[in-house]
PDB file of C-alpha atoms in Angstrom:
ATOM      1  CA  UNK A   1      61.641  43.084  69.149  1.00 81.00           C
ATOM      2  CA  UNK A   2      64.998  42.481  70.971  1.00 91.00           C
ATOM      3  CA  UNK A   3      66.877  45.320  69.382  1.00 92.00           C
ATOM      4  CA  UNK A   4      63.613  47.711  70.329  1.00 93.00           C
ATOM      5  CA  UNK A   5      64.154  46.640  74.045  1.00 92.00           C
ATOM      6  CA  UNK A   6      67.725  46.818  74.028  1.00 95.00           C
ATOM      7  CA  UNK A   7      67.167  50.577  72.693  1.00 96.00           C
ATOM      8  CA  UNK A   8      64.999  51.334  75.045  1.00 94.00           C
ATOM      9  CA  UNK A   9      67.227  49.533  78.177  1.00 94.00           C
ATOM     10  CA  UNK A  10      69.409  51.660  76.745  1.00 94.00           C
ATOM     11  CA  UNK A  11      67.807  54.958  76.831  1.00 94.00           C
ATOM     12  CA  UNK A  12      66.865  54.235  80.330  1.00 95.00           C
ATOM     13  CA  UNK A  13      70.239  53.579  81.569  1.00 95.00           C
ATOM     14  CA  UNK A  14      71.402  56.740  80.196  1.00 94.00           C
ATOM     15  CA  UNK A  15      68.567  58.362  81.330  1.00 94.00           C
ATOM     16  CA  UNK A  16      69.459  57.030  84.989  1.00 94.00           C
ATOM     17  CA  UNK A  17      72.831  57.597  84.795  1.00 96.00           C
ATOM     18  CA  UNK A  18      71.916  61.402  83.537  1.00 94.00           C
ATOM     19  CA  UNK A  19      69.966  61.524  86.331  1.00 93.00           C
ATOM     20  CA  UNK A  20      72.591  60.171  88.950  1.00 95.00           C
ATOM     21  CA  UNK A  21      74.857  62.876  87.995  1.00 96.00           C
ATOM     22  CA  UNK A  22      72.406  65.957  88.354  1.00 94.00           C
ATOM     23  CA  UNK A  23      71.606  64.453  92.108  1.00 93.00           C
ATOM     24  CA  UNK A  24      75.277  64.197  92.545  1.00 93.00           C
ATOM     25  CA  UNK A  25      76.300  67.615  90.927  1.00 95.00           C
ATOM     26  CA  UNK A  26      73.318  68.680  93.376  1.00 94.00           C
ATOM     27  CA  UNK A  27      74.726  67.096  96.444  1.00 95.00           C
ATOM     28  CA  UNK A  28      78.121  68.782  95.681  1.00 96.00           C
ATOM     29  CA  UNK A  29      76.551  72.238  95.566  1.00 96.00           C
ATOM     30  CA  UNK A  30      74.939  71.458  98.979  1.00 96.00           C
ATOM     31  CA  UNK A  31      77.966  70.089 100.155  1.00 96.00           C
ATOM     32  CA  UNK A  32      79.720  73.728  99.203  1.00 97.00           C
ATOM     33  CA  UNK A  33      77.081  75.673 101.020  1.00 97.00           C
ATOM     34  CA  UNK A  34      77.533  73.817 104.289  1.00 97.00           C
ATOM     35  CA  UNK A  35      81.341  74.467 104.149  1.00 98.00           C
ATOM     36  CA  UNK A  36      81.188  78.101 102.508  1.00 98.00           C
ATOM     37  CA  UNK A  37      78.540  78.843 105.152  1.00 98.00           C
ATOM     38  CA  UNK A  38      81.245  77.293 107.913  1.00 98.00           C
ATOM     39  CA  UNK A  39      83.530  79.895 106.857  1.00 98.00           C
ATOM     40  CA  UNK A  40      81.132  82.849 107.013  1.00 98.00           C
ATOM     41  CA  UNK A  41      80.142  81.948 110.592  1.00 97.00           C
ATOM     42  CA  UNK A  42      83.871  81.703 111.445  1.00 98.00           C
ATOM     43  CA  UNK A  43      84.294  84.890 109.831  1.00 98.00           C
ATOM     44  CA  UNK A  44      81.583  86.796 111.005  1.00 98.00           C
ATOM     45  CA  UNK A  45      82.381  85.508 114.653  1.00 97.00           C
ATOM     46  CA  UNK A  46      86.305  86.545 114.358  1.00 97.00           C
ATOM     47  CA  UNK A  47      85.037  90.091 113.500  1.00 97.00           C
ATOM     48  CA  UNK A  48      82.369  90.403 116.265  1.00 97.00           C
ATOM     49  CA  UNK A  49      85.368  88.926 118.554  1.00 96.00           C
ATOM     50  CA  UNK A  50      88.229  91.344 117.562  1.00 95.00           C
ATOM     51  CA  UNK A  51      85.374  94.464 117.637  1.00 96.00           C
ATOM     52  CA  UNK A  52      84.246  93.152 121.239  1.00 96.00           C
ATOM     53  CA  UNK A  53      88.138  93.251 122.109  1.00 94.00           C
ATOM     54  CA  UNK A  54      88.965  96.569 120.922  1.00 93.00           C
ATOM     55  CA  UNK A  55      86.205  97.959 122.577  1.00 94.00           C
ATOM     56  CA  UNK A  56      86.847  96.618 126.083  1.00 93.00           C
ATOM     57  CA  UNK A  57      90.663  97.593 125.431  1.00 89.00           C
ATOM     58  CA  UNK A  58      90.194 100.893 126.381  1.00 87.00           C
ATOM     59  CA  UNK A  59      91.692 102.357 123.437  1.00 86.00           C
ATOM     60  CA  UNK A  60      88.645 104.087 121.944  1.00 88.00           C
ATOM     61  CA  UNK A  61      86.395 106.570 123.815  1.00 88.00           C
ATOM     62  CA  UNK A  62      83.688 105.085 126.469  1.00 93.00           C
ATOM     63  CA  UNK A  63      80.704 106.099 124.080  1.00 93.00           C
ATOM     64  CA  UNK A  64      81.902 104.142 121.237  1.00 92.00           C
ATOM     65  CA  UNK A  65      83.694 101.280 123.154  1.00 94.00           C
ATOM     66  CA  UNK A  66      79.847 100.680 124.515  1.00 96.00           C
ATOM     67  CA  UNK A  67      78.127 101.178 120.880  1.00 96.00           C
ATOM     68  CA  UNK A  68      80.815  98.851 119.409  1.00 96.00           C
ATOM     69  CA  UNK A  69      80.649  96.134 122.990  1.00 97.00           C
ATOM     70  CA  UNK A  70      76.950  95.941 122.215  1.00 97.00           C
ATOM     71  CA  UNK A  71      76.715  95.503 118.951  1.00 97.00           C
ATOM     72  CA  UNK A  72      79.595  93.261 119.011  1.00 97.00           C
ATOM     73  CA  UNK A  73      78.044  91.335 121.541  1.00 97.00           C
ATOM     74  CA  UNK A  74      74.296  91.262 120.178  1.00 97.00           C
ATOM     75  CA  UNK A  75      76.269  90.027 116.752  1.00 97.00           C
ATOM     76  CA  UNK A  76      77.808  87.399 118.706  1.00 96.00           C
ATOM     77  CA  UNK A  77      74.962  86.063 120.475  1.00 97.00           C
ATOM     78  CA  UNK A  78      72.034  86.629 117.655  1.00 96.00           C
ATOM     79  CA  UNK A  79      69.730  83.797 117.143  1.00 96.00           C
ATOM     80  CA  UNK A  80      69.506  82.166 113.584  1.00 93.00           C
ATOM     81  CA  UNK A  81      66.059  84.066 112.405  1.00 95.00           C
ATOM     82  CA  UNK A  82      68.067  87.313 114.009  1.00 96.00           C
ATOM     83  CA  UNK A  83      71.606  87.314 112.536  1.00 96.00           C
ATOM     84  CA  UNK A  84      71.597  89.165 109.430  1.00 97.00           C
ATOM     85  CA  UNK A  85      70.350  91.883 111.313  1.00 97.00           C
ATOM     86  CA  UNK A  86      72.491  92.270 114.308  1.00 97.00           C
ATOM     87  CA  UNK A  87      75.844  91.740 111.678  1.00 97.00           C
ATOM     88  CA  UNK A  88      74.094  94.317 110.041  1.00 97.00           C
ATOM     89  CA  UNK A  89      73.713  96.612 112.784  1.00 97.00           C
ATOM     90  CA  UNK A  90      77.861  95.279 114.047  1.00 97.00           C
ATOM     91  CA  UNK A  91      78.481  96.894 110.549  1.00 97.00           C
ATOM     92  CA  UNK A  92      76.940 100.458 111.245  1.00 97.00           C
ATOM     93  CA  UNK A  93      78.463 100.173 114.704  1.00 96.00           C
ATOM     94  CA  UNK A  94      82.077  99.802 113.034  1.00 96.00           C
ATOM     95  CA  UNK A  95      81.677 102.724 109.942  1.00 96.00           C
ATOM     96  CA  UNK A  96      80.427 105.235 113.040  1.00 95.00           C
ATOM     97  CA  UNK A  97      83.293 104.241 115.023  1.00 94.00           C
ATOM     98  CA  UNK A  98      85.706 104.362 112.217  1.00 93.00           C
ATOM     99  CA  UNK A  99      83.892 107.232 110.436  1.00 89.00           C
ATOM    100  CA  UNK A 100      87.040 109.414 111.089  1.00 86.00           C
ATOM    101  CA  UNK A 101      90.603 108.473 109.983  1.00 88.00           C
ATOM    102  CA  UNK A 102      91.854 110.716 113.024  1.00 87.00           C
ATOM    103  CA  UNK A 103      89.909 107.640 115.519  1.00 87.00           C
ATOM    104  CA  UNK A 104      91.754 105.055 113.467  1.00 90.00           C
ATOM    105  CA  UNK A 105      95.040 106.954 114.335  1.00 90.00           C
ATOM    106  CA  UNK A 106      94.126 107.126 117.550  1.00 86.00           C
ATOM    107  CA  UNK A 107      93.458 102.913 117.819  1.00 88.00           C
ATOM    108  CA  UNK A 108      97.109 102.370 116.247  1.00 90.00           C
ATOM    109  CA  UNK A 109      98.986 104.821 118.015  1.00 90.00           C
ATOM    110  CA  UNK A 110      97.687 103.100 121.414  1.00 87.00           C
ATOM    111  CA  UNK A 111      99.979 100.424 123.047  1.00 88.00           C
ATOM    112  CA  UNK A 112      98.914  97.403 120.923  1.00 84.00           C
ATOM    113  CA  UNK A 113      96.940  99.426 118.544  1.00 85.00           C
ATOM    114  CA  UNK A 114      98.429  98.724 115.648  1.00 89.00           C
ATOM    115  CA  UNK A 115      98.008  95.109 115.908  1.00 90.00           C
ATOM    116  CA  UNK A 116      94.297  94.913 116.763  1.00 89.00           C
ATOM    117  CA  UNK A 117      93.578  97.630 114.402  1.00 90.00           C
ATOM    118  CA  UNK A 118      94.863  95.338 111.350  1.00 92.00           C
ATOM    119  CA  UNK A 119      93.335  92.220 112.702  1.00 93.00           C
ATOM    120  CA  UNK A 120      90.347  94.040 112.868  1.00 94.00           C
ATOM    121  CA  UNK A 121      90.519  95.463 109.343  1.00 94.00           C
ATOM    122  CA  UNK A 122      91.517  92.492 107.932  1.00 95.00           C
ATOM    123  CA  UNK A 123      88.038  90.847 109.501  1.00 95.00           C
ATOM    124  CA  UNK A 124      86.273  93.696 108.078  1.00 95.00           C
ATOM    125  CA  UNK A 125      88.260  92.875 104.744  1.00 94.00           C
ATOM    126  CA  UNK A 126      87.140  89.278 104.712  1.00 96.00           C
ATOM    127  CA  UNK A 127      83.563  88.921 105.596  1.00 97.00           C
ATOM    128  CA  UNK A 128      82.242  90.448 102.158  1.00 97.00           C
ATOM    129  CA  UNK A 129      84.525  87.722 100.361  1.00 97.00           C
ATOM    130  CA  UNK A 130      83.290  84.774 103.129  1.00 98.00           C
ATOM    131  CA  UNK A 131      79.524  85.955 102.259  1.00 98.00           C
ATOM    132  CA  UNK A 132      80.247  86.461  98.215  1.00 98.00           C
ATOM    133  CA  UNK A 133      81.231  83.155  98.392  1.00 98.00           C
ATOM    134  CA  UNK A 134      78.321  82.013 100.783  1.00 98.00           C
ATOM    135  CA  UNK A 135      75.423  83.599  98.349  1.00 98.00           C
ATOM    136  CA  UNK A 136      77.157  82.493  94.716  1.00 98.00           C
ATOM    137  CA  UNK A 137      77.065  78.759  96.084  1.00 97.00           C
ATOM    138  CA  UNK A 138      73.566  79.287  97.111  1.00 98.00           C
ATOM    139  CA  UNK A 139      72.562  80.581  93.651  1.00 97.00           C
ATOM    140  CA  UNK A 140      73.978  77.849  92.282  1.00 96.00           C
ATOM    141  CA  UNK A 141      71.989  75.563  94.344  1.00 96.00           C
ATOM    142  CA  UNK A 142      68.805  77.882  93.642  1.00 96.00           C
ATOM    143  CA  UNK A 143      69.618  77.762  89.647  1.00 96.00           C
ATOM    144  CA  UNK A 144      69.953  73.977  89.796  1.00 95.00           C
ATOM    145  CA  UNK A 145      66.739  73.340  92.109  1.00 94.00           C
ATOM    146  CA  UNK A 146      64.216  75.113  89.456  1.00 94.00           C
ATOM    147  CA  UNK A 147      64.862  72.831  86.567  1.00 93.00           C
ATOM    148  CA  UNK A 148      62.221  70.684  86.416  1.00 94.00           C
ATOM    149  CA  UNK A 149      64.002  67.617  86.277  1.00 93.00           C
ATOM    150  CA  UNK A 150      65.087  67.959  90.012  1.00 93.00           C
ATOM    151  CA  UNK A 151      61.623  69.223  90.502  1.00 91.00           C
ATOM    152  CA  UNK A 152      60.183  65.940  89.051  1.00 94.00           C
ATOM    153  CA  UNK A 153      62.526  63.541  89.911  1.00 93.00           C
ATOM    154  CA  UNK A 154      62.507  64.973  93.445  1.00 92.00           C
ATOM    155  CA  UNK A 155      66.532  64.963  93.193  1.00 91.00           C
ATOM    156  CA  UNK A 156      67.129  67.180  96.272  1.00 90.00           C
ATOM    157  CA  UNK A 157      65.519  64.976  98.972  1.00 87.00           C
ATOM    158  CA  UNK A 158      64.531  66.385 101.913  1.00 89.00           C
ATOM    159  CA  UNK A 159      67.736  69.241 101.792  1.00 89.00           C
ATOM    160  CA  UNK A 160      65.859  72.354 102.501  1.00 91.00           C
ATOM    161  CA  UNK A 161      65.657  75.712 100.094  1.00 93.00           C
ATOM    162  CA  UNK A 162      69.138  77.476 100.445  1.00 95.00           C
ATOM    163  CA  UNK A 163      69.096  80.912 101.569  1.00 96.00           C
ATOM    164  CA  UNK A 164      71.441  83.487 100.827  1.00 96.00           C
ATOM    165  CA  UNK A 165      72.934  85.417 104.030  1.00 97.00           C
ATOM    166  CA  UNK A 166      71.780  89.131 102.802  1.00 96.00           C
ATOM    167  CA  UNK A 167      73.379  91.517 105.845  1.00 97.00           C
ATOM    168  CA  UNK A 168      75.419  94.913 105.061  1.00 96.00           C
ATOM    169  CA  UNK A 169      79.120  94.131 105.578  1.00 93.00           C
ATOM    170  CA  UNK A 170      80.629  97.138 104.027  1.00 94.00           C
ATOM    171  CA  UNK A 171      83.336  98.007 105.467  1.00 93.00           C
ATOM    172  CA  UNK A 172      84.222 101.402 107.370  1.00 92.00           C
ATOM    173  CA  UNK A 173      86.592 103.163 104.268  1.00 88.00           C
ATOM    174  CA  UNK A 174      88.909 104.940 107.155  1.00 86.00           C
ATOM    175  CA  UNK A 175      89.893 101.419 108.730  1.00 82.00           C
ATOM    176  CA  UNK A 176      89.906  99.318 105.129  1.00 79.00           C
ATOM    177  CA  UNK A 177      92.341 102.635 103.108  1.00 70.00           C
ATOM    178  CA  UNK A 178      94.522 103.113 105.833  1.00 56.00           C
ATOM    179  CA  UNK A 179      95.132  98.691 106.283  1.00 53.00           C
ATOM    180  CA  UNK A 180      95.338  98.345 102.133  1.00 52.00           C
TER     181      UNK A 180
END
């Protein structure tokens, strides 16, 4: 009788200690979103910022200067439900802008050009890395979430569902060849 409830004490603790870990390995992962999700905000922001600068420099022609302000500033000020589509539409902005290498040429060869044209492809260059990261913690998460122990065990609390941050960031191939 004593060793059968010493077994089964056992099996329990192990059981609770197996548990422990998933909710901990679960916190972790949530833990990573938050902070990968920091960096794609501060990310997407510095691009919307150095796009909203370039086109109120004056270096780039008044009809895309205003396509590239708006979007820029529509990116910029987007509200949560909203954001994926207005980086979205910052994105088309910046590949109709940049369709041409000559316009790129034209940014750098302006009196502090060069500088804001590689600040700005190098925030092009990093917010498909800032949201790869983003979405491959958040499938993590997801991957995690559906066993059925964290279903039954309710091991995620109250965190809600993560979603992954689904927006077109490719980047415009005149401004991203000519920086690499």
């Amino acid at each position: 009788m004593t060793a059968t409830l010493i077994w089964t004490l056992a099996v329990l603790a192990a059981i609770a200690l197996y548990l422990t870990w998933t909710a901990g390995r679960l916190d972790r992962l949530h833990a990573r979103i938050d902070a990968a999700r920091a960096a794609l905000d501060a990310q997407l922001l510095r691009r919307a910022s150095v796009a909203q600068e370039l086109a109120t420099s004056g270096v780039l022609d008044p009809a895309a200067s205003i396509v590239l302000y708006e979007s820029a500033h529509a990116a910029r000020q987007a509200e949560e439900e909203q954001r994926e589509v207005a980086e979205s539409e910052l994105s088309q902005s910046l590949r109709a802008v940049f369709a041409e290498p000559q316009q790129v040429e034209a940014v750098r060869e302006a009196p502090g050009g060069e500088a804001a044209a590689h600040e700005l492809a190098e925030a092009v260059r990093r917010v498909p890395m800032a949201r790869r990261f983003h979405n491959d913690a958040v499938g993590a998460a997801r991957r995690l979430r559906q066993h059925r122990k964290v279903r039954w065990f309710r091991l995620a609390g109250h965190a809600p569902f993560p979603m992954a941050f689904e927006m077109d960031d490719e980047p415009p191939t005149a401004l991203v060849d000519r920086a690499a």
